[in-house]
Amino acid sequence: MTLAHVTPAVAVEDVDAAVAVLRARGLRVSSARRVVLEALFVAEGPVSAEEIADGVPGRVPPSDLASVYRNLETLEEVGLVRHVHLGHGPGRYALPLADDREYLVCEHCDAACAVPEAELADVRSLIQERFGFRPSFSHFPIVGLCAACALQPGGEEESHAHV
Amino acid sequence: MTLAHVTPAVAVEDVDAAVAVLRARGLRVSSARRVVLEALFVAEGPVSAEEIADGVPGRVPPSDLASVYRNLETLEEVGLVRHVHLGHGPGRYALPLADDREYLVCEHCDAACAVPEAELADVRSLIQERFGFRPSFSHFPIVGLCAACALQPGGEEESHAHV
DNA sequence: TTCGATGCAAATAGTTTGCATTCTA
DNA sequence: TAGAATGCAAACTATTTGCATCGAA
């Protein structure tokens, strides 16, 4: 599954809008599929398939993990979902919101810091000019040390991730 | 295993030199451990643990995969080995050679293009100035589209990886 | 002769697939 | 009511761990 063909993002403002997109593409709107969308709308940032399958108490019912994966794949083909690999750990899925954000992931404390994608524009063009290589920080983001962890070389094992 | 403490690289020119380093650290030199080193010296670039365990016909005998992982971990703690995550797929291990190289990985054709780490210096400093974030392209390299794949948006499923 | 390292097997995490059943369109 | 999607179980990939045995120092 080398996302060779990255479907253009389809930003929608609520579950109903997403559902309309699905119908427009001739896809069925099952409750399992709707639940995945609900979980993504409730989520504050990129979440794992397992977190989606677990549901959100009182807000989103739990669902079958395999179906979640299948639905995420379908939704991503449609453009309603994107996924990122934030260093180690499971892939994380999110809605492509209006303000596109990319991540800087700290490999020490696991914090993922979201920056507007525009702010990486000249990093991207610097790399493209020099190597003829067009980096995409949206699927495999930049990993390194956040400001805090760069300073203190010794300790700090706390994870203050805010994905 | 969040490589919080990245051991300084120890570049050696042959298996015997590596073995000497092990002994100096009070580590034992078993045949399994020596075989991992031999495989890494024979390898042309970063290889997976499984490739090491499979051995090289006529040159390096196959070995137990679990032991390979344990030895790679030990060798990495000593600084004799580094590992990278080249997009999807297994982690890949290599000796830290004198001329440090980092990778640009094409997510379309899987080619991994090695560039001298010095050539990424100002990409690194641009990111550090702007975000106070110190990127490390050595563990999770930059992923995107290589020159060839960036040009032809449609086809091309061939993998011309040269890691 | 000790304790680090091995090799096998089993466990684990993340993800995918097969298949009979369910339910949307 | 056709066939898309589900849900469960099982397979799969990458990696780790338990444990009895072996062997380097």
XYZ file of N, CA, C and O in Angstrom, chain B:
652
model
N 11.648 1.513 23.468
C 13.046 1.820 23.206
C 13.196 3.143 22.459
O 13.616 3.198 21.326
N 12.849 4.220 23.083
C 13.059 5.521 22.462
C 14.518 5.893 22.612
O 14.942 6.388 23.642
N 15.295 5.630 21.583
C 16.734 5.887 21.610
C 17.061 7.258 22.183
O 17.558 8.137 21.491
N 16.773 7.445 23.463
C 16.969 8.744 24.087
C 18.459 9.088 24.128
O 18.862 10.195 23.848
N 19.233 8.075 24.416
C 20.676 8.269 24.527
C 21.318 7.663 23.304
O 21.582 6.473 23.249
N 21.572 8.461 22.296
C 22.200 7.929 21.094
C 23.694 7.854 21.324
O 24.380 8.864 21.422
N 24.169 6.626 21.425
C 25.592 6.414 21.658
C 26.403 6.975 20.496
O 26.016 6.811 19.355
N 27.521 7.637 20.808
C 28.384 8.133 19.732
C 28.793 6.996 18.801
O 29.057 5.888 19.261
N 28.836 7.295 17.512
C 29.190 6.281 16.529
C 30.631 5.823 16.708
O 31.504 6.623 17.041
N 30.840 4.531 16.531
C 32.181 3.982 16.565
C 32.434 3.364 15.201
O 31.913 2.300 14.887
N 33.186 4.077 14.365
C 33.459 3.575 13.018
C 34.684 2.672 13.043
O 35.735 3.049 13.557
N 34.533 1.461 12.526
C 35.655 0.513 12.485
C 35.813 0.029 11.057
O 34.874 0.084 10.272
N 37.006 -0.465 10.738
C 37.222 -0.816 9.326
C 37.012 -2.282 9.002
O 36.862 -2.628 7.845
N 37.026 -3.121 10.014
C 36.744 -4.525 9.727
C 36.179 -5.219 10.959
O 36.066 -4.620 12.027
N 35.836 -6.489 10.777
C 35.216 -7.244 11.854
C 36.143 -7.334 13.057
O 35.697 -7.191 14.203
N 37.421 -7.531 12.809
C 38.359 -7.654 13.921
C 38.383 -6.398 14.780
O 38.432 -6.463 16.009
N 38.343 -5.254 14.125
C 38.344 -3.991 14.866
C 37.069 -3.870 15.700
O 37.095 -3.434 16.851
N 35.949 -4.289 15.115
C 34.681 -4.250 15.846
C 34.753 -5.173 17.055
O 34.334 -4.816 18.163
N 35.297 -6.347 16.836
C 35.442 -7.329 17.903
C 36.290 -6.768 19.038
O 35.984 -6.955 20.220
N 37.329 -6.047 18.678
C 38.191 -5.442 19.687
C 37.405 -4.449 20.544
O 37.572 -4.383 21.761
N 36.518 -3.696 19.885
C 35.678 -2.743 20.606
C 34.786 -3.484 21.603
O 34.636 -3.079 22.756
N 34.205 -4.581 21.144
C 33.343 -5.368 22.033
C 34.110 -5.826 23.262
O 33.646 -5.671 24.397
N 35.278 -6.379 23.031
C 36.065 -6.874 24.160
C 36.431 -5.752 25.108
O 36.383 -5.905 26.329
N 36.772 -4.614 24.535
C 37.145 -3.465 25.359
C 35.985 -3.051 26.260
O 36.187 -2.537 27.355
N 34.763 -3.287 25.803
C 33.592 -2.933 26.610
C 33.180 -4.070 27.532
O 32.121 -4.014 28.150
N 33.950 -5.140 27.533
C 33.634 -6.250 28.413
C 32.535 -7.146 27.869
O 31.959 -7.956 28.599
N 32.214 -6.989 26.586
C 31.190 -7.843 25.980
C 31.840 -9.083 25.378
O 32.979 -9.042 24.936
N 31.071 -10.160 25.348
C 31.638 -11.392 24.812
C 31.537 -11.426 23.298
O 30.647 -10.829 22.712
N 32.452 -12.143 22.711
C 32.452 -12.257 21.256
C 32.035 -13.671 20.880
O 32.857 -14.571 20.788
N 30.742 -13.854 20.695
C 30.233 -15.166 20.309
C 30.216 -15.262 18.796
O 30.347 -14.251 18.093
N 30.025 -16.483 18.291
C 30.010 -16.625 16.833
C 28.775 -15.941 16.260
O 28.837 -15.348 15.190
N 27.650 -15.987 16.971
C 26.442 -15.322 16.486
C 26.671 -13.826 16.346
O 26.238 -13.196 15.376
N 27.365 -13.280 17.301
C 27.621 -11.838 17.288
C 28.572 -11.478 16.151
O 28.384 -10.482 15.451
N 29.565 -12.333 15.971
C 30.526 -12.080 14.895
C 29.834 -12.163 13.534
O 30.117 -11.368 12.627
N 28.906 -13.090 13.423
C 28.192 -13.275 12.154
C 27.358 -12.044 11.800
O 27.282 -11.649 10.636
N 26.760 -11.416 12.796
C 26.000 -10.188 12.538
C 26.927 -9.113 11.998
O 26.615 -8.424 11.026
N 28.100 -9.006 12.614
C 29.070 -8.015 12.142
C 29.513 -8.325 10.721
O 29.594 -7.437 9.870
N 29.770 -9.602 10.451
C 30.187 -9.984 9.096
C 29.117 -9.601 8.079
O 29.417 -9.033 7.033
N 27.870 -9.887 8.405
C 26.775 -9.568 7.483
C 26.724 -8.073 7.224
O 26.499 -7.633 6.093
N 26.936 -7.297 8.256
C 26.888 -5.844 8.092
C 28.054 -5.346 7.253
O 27.911 -4.393 6.484
N 29.205 -5.994 7.380
C 30.348 -5.571 6.565
C 30.161 -5.967 5.112
O 30.595 -5.266 4.204
N 29.479 -7.097 4.896
C 29.231 -7.546 3.522
C 28.143 -6.692 2.858
O 28.186 -6.448 1.654
N 27.190 -6.228 3.658
C 26.056 -5.471 3.116
C 26.524 -4.196 2.428
O 27.496 -3.583 2.833
N 25.780 -3.830 1.396
C 26.146 -2.606 0.673
C 25.497 -1.369 1.281
O 25.898 -0.246 1.031
N 24.454 -1.576 2.052
C 23.761 -0.454 2.665
C 22.955 -0.979 3.842
O 23.181 -2.103 4.297
N 22.021 -0.190 4.339
C 21.200 -0.609 5.476
C 20.408 -1.865 5.149
O 19.754 -1.926 4.108
N 20.492 -2.865 6.006
C 19.778 -4.126 5.796
C 18.864 -4.428 6.977
O 19.086 -3.943 8.082
N 17.851 -5.241 6.718
C 16.918 -5.597 7.784
C 17.492 -6.727 8.620
O 18.398 -7.454 8.192
N 16.949 -6.880 9.820
C 17.378 -7.956 10.708
C 17.168 -9.307 10.024
O 17.997 -10.211 10.142
N 16.077 -9.420 9.290
C 15.789 -10.687 8.626
C 16.832 -10.995 7.550
O 17.253 -12.146 7.406
N 17.228 -9.975 6.820
C 18.246 -10.193 5.795
C 19.554 -10.671 6.440
O 20.244 -11.535 5.904
N 19.870 -10.115 7.590
C 21.068 -10.543 8.301
C 20.919 -11.989 8.745
O 21.822 -12.805 8.561
N 19.740 -12.313 9.299
C 19.503 -13.663 9.799
C 19.544 -14.687 8.663
O 19.950 -15.826 8.857
N 19.120 -14.273 7.478
C 19.121 -15.184 6.330
C 20.534 -15.544 5.888
O 20.746 -16.579 5.272
N 21.481 -14.671 6.190
C 22.861 -14.920 5.811
C 23.119 -14.614 4.350
O 22.201 -14.243 3.605
N 24.388 -14.731 3.974
C 24.776 -14.496 2.579
C 25.430 -15.776 2.074
O 26.482 -16.161 2.571
N 24.798 -16.437 1.095
C 25.290 -17.735 0.600
C 26.789 -17.719 0.338
O 27.284 -16.893 -0.420
N 27.500 -18.621 0.992
C 28.933 -18.742 0.748
C 29.782 -17.732 1.494
O 31.001 -17.847 1.507
N 29.115 -16.751 2.115
C 29.921 -15.736 2.790
C 29.586 -15.612 4.271
O 30.478 -15.527 5.103
N 28.282 -15.564 4.560
C 27.872 -15.425 5.954
C 26.782 -16.452 6.254
O 25.785 -16.506 5.535
N 26.972 -17.254 7.278
C 25.974 -18.279 7.615
C 24.700 -17.656 8.171
O 24.755 -16.587 8.777
N 23.556 -18.306 7.939
C 22.302 -17.810 8.508
C 22.325 -17.929 10.021
O 23.069 -18.727 10.582
N 21.512 -17.123 10.669
C 21.492 -17.209 12.130
C 20.088 -16.975 12.669
O 19.156 -16.694 11.918
N 19.955 -17.088 13.949
C 18.643 -16.971 14.594
C 18.194 -15.513 14.655
O 18.927 -14.634 15.116
N 16.949 -15.296 14.179
C 16.450 -13.923 14.063
C 16.389 -13.189 15.407
O 16.779 -12.025 15.507
N 15.923 -13.879 16.441
C 15.829 -13.233 17.761
C 17.213 -12.811 18.254
O 17.382 -11.719 18.809
N 18.187 -13.669 18.024
C 19.547 -13.326 18.445
C 20.094 -12.169 17.622
O 20.832 -11.331 18.135
N 19.737 -12.138 16.344
C 20.163 -11.031 15.501
C 19.633 -9.727 16.084
O 20.370 -8.753 16.245
N 18.337 -9.699 16.430
C 17.775 -8.484 17.022
C 18.503 -8.119 18.305
O 18.844 -6.964 18.544
N 18.762 -9.132 19.151
C 19.438 -8.825 20.414
C 20.843 -8.297 20.168
O 21.296 -7.352 20.817
N 21.520 -8.882 19.213
C 22.876 -8.432 18.934
C 22.902 -7.050 18.304
O 23.762 -6.235 18.632
N 21.937 -6.792 17.428
C 21.882 -5.452 16.829
C 21.667 -4.410 17.914
O 22.265 -3.332 17.894
N 20.826 -4.741 18.880
C 20.579 -3.805 19.977
C 21.859 -3.566 20.768
O 22.223 -2.424 21.052
N 22.537 -4.650 21.089
C 23.798 -4.529 21.822
C 24.816 -3.709 21.040
O 25.450 -2.794 21.574
N 24.960 -4.046 19.773
C 25.936 -3.342 18.932
C 25.578 -1.869 18.799
O 26.456 -1.007 18.736
N 24.288 -1.595 18.790
C 23.880 -0.193 18.670
C 24.187 0.563 19.963
O 24.573 1.732 19.935
N 24.023 -0.117 21.095
C 24.348 0.521 22.374
C 25.832 0.882 22.433
O 26.214 1.884 23.029
N 26.641 0.039 21.812
C 28.079 0.270 21.814
C 28.450 1.363 20.813
O 29.491 2.002 20.933
N 27.586 1.559 19.807
C 27.876 2.578 18.798
C 28.386 1.990 17.496
O 28.697 2.715 16.556
N 28.471 0.646 17.450
C 29.005 -0.011 16.251
C 27.949 -0.144 15.164
O 28.252 -0.489 14.023
N 26.686 0.106 15.519
C 25.585 -0.052 14.564
C 24.609 1.097 14.732
O 24.451 1.646 15.825
N 23.982 1.481 13.642
C 22.902 2.468 13.639
C 21.725 1.838 12.956
O 21.895 0.944 12.131
N 20.502 2.306 13.268
C 19.393 1.846 12.451
C 18.529 3.001 11.986
O 18.481 4.049 12.613
N 17.884 2.792 10.840
C 17.015 3.786 10.203
C 15.668 3.158 9.895
O 15.573 1.959 9.674
N 14.651 4.001 9.841
C 13.332 3.552 9.384
C 13.059 4.201 8.045
O 12.742 5.385 7.985
N 13.225 3.435 6.985
C 13.037 3.980 5.641
C 11.582 3.840 5.214
O 11.235 2.966 4.436
N 10.732 4.686 5.724
C 9.319 4.604 5.380
C 8.699 3.341 5.961
O 9.008 2.957 7.084
N 7.818 2.693 5.208
C 7.216 1.448 5.669
C 8.257 0.344 5.631
O 9.351 0.533 5.139
N 7.899 -0.810 6.166
C 8.823 -1.935 6.139
C 9.679 -1.990 7.379
O 9.626 -1.105 8.239
N 10.472 -3.034 7.473
C 11.289 -3.268 8.668
C 12.364 -2.215 8.861
O 12.790 -1.577 7.901
N 12.805 -2.060 10.089
C 13.943 -1.189 10.350
C 15.173 -1.733 9.653
O 15.267 -2.935 9.401
N 16.116 -0.870 9.330
C 17.306 -1.304 8.604
C 18.552 -0.860 9.350
O 18.624 0.241 9.861
N 19.516 -1.772 9.389
C 20.697 -1.577 10.224
C 21.946 -1.445 9.375
O 22.068 -2.077 8.332
N 22.858 -0.634 9.833
C 24.104 -0.434 9.092
C 25.226 -0.039 10.033
O 24.989 0.433 11.148
N 26.444 -0.242 9.556
C 27.610 0.243 10.275
C 27.711 1.737 10.058
O 27.449 2.221 8.960
N 28.097 2.489 11.080
C 28.314 3.928 10.900
C 29.661 4.137 10.210
O 30.683 4.182 10.868
N 29.613 4.228 8.886
C 30.867 4.353 8.149
C 31.451 5.744 8.314
O 30.791 6.663 8.804
N 32.675 5.869 7.912
C 33.394 7.130 8.085
C 32.616 8.283 7.461
O 32.394 9.316 8.094
N 32.172 8.100 6.210
C 31.421 9.163 5.548
C 29.949 9.015 5.903
O 29.218 8.255 5.294
N 29.530 9.749 6.908
C 28.153 9.629 7.350
C 27.193 10.041 6.242
O 27.362 11.072 5.609
N 26.179 9.206 6.048
C 25.197 9.475 5.010
C 23.806 9.440 5.604
O 23.524 8.695 6.523
N 22.964 10.284 5.055
C 21.574 10.234 5.456
C 20.737 9.980 4.222
O 21.244 10.028 3.107
N 19.451 9.674 4.435
C 18.655 9.190 3.323
C 17.499 10.095 2.957
O 16.905 10.750 3.809
N 17.220 10.107 1.665
C 15.988 10.681 1.165
C 15.237 9.501 0.556
O 15.746 8.849 -0.361
N 14.083 9.190 1.093
C 13.372 7.988 0.687
C 12.165 8.346 -0.169
O 11.342 9.170 0.225
N 12.063 7.720 -1.332
C 10.919 7.973 -2.203
C 9.767 7.071 -1.807
O 9.894 5.847 -1.791
N 8.636 7.672 -1.471
C 7.514 6.844 -1.025
C 6.756 6.257 -2.204
O 5.821 5.504 -2.026
N 7.164 6.610 -3.387
C 6.520 6.040 -4.561
C 7.263 4.807 -5.045
O 6.685 3.744 -5.183
N 8.567 4.934 -5.259
C 9.321 3.811 -5.821
C 10.224 3.162 -4.773
O 10.925 2.208 -5.081
N 10.196 3.666 -3.542
C 10.961 3.080 -2.438
C 12.466 3.280 -2.559
O 13.213 2.748 -1.745
N 12.908 3.985 -3.560
C 14.337 4.232 -3.671
C 14.802 5.039 -2.466
O 14.125 5.966 -2.027
N 15.939 4.668 -1.911
C 16.528 5.450 -0.834
C 17.820 6.045 -1.350
O 18.738 5.328 -1.707
N 17.859 7.337 -1.407
C 19.018 8.018 -1.958
C 19.852 8.563 -0.816
O 19.360 9.302 0.033
N 21.117 8.132 -0.752
C 22.002 8.539 0.333
C 22.709 9.833 -0.019
O 23.251 9.961 -1.109
N 22.681 10.788 0.888
C 23.419 12.028 0.669
C 24.333 12.256 1.869
O 24.000 11.867 2.979
N 25.495 12.867 1.627
C 26.389 13.171 2.744
C 25.635 14.031 3.750
O 24.948 14.972 3.352
N 25.772 13.700 5.002
C 24.968 14.409 6.001
C 25.246 15.907 6.014
O 24.366 16.712 6.327
N 26.436 16.284 5.616
C 26.796 17.700 5.611
C 25.886 18.504 4.684
O 25.588 19.681 4.941
N 25.406 17.844 3.621
C 24.579 18.569 2.652
C 23.198 18.905 3.199
O 22.448 19.653 2.595
N 22.875 18.314 4.346
C 21.585 18.624 4.956
C 21.733 19.642 6.073
O 20.764 19.997 6.740
N 22.955 20.099 6.261
C 23.234 20.978 7.394
C 22.325 22.204 7.418
O 21.751 22.547 8.450
N 22.179 22.874 6.282
C 21.391 24.106 6.356
C 19.883 23.854 6.314
O 19.108 24.705 6.735
N 19.491 22.681 5.859
C 18.087 22.301 6.030
C 17.825 22.192 7.536
O 16.851 22.728 8.062
N 18.761 21.523 8.192
C 18.649 21.348 9.628
C 18.613 22.692 10.351
O 17.764 22.936 11.216
N 19.522 23.569 9.978
C 19.584 24.831 10.734
C 18.394 25.724 10.416
O 17.915 26.460 11.289
N 17.878 25.631 9.191
C 16.670 26.400 8.863
C 15.508 25.979 9.768
O 14.803 26.824 10.327
N 15.361 24.690 9.953
C 14.285 24.180 10.804
C 14.524 24.560 12.255
O 13.610 24.956 12.980
N 15.780 24.475 12.665
C 16.079 24.800 14.056
C 15.842 26.273 14.366
O 15.284 26.619 15.403
N 16.241 27.135 13.437
C 16.006 28.569 13.650
C 14.518 28.869 13.744
O 14.055 29.588 14.607
N 13.780 28.275 12.808
C 12.372 28.632 12.712
C 11.524 28.042 13.819
O 10.590 28.669 14.297
N 11.819 26.800 14.221
C 10.923 26.119 15.156
C 11.591 25.760 16.478
O 10.945 25.214 17.364
N 12.871 26.040 16.608
C 13.569 25.642 17.831
C 13.613 24.130 17.964
O 13.802 23.586 19.038
N 13.442 23.476 16.842
C 13.353 22.012 16.811
C 14.569 21.484 16.069
O 14.882 21.965 14.975
N 15.293 20.558 16.674
C 16.477 20.018 16.006
C 16.166 18.699 15.312
O 16.071 17.655 15.960
N 15.975 18.753 13.994
C 15.617 17.530 13.278
C 16.798 16.574 13.209
O 17.957 16.994 13.179
N 16.481 15.290 13.222
C 17.505 14.276 13.044
C 17.063 13.405 11.887
O 16.131 12.636 12.011
N 17.717 13.553 10.756
C 17.305 12.791 9.584
C 17.933 11.412 9.551
O 17.745 10.660 8.604
N 18.682 11.088 10.611
C 19.416 9.825 10.575
C 18.588 8.642 11.053
O 18.824 7.519 10.656
N 17.601 8.882 11.893
C 16.812 7.778 12.416
C 15.507 7.638 11.633
O 15.123 6.554 11.230
N 14.810 8.749 11.434
C 13.645 8.797 10.558
C 13.961 9.793 9.453
O 13.833 10.986 9.649
N 14.378 9.292 8.299
C 14.822 10.188 7.234
C 13.646 10.899 6.574
O 12.491 10.592 6.819
N 14.011 11.826 5.732
C 13.025 12.572 4.965
C 12.395 11.664 3.906
O 13.086 10.959 3.191
N 11.070 11.690 3.844
C 10.343 10.874 2.876
C 9.603 11.792 1.919
O 9.121 12.850 2.315
N 9.548 11.434 0.681
C 8.839 12.251 -0.303
C 8.897 11.602 -1.667
O 8.824 10.386 -1.770
N 9.034 12.408 -2.694
C 9.109 11.878 -4.052
C 10.474 12.181 -4.653
O 10.920 13.329 -4.642
N 11.117 11.150 -5.177
C 12.395 11.361 -5.835
C 12.154 12.114 -7.142
O 11.024 12.200 -7.625
N 13.233 12.628 -7.709
C 13.132 13.439 -8.924
C 12.331 12.722 -10.004
O 11.412 13.301 -10.597
N 12.661 11.459 -10.228
C 11.998 10.699 -11.287
C 10.495 10.596 -11.034
O 9.681 10.878 -11.917
N 10.124 10.205 -9.841
C 8.703 9.996 -9.548
C 7.941 11.318 -9.450
O 6.736 11.360 -9.702
N 8.640 12.377 -9.087
C 7.974 13.673 -8.998
C 7.524 14.115 -10.388
O 6.478 14.751 -10.539
N 8.291 13.746 -11.404
C 7.971 14.155 -12.765
C 6.746 13.447 -13.314
O 5.829 14.070 -13.828
N 6.735 12.146 -13.205
C 5.658 11.362 -13.814
C 4.617 10.989 -12.777
O 4.753 10.016 -12.063
N 3.551 11.795 -12.718
C 2.554 11.645 -11.672
C 1.741 10.362 -11.785
O 1.204 9.882 -10.816
N 1.662 9.808 -12.986
C 0.767 8.674 -13.192
C 1.313 7.345 -12.734
O 1.059 6.883 -11.630
N 2.136 6.715 -13.563
C 2.463 5.295 -13.428
C 3.616 4.955 -12.515
O 3.639 5.381 -11.376
N 4.557 4.149 -13.033
C 5.794 3.800 -12.324
C 5.557 3.074 -11.015
O 5.398 3.689 -9.966
N 5.496 1.742 -11.090
C 5.372 0.981 -9.844
C 6.661 0.237 -9.530
O 6.772 -0.386 -8.497
N 7.617 0.302 -10.455
C 8.893 -0.378 -10.261
C 9.615 0.153 -9.026
O 9.616 1.346 -8.779
N 10.210 -0.761 -8.283
C 11.055 -0.312 -7.172
C 12.509 -0.327 -7.616
O 13.049 -1.372 -7.926
N 13.102 0.854 -7.714
C 14.532 0.878 -8.018
C 15.332 1.344 -6.807
O 16.162 2.234 -6.884
N 15.028 0.684 -5.707
C 15.717 1.020 -4.463
C 17.205 0.726 -4.596
O 17.605 -0.258 -5.201
N 18.022 1.615 -4.093
C 19.462 1.352 -4.088
C 20.033 1.674 -2.722
O 20.959 2.442 -2.565
N 19.431 1.064 -1.733
C 19.908 1.262 -0.352
C 21.123 0.401 -0.117
O 21.065 -0.723 0.144
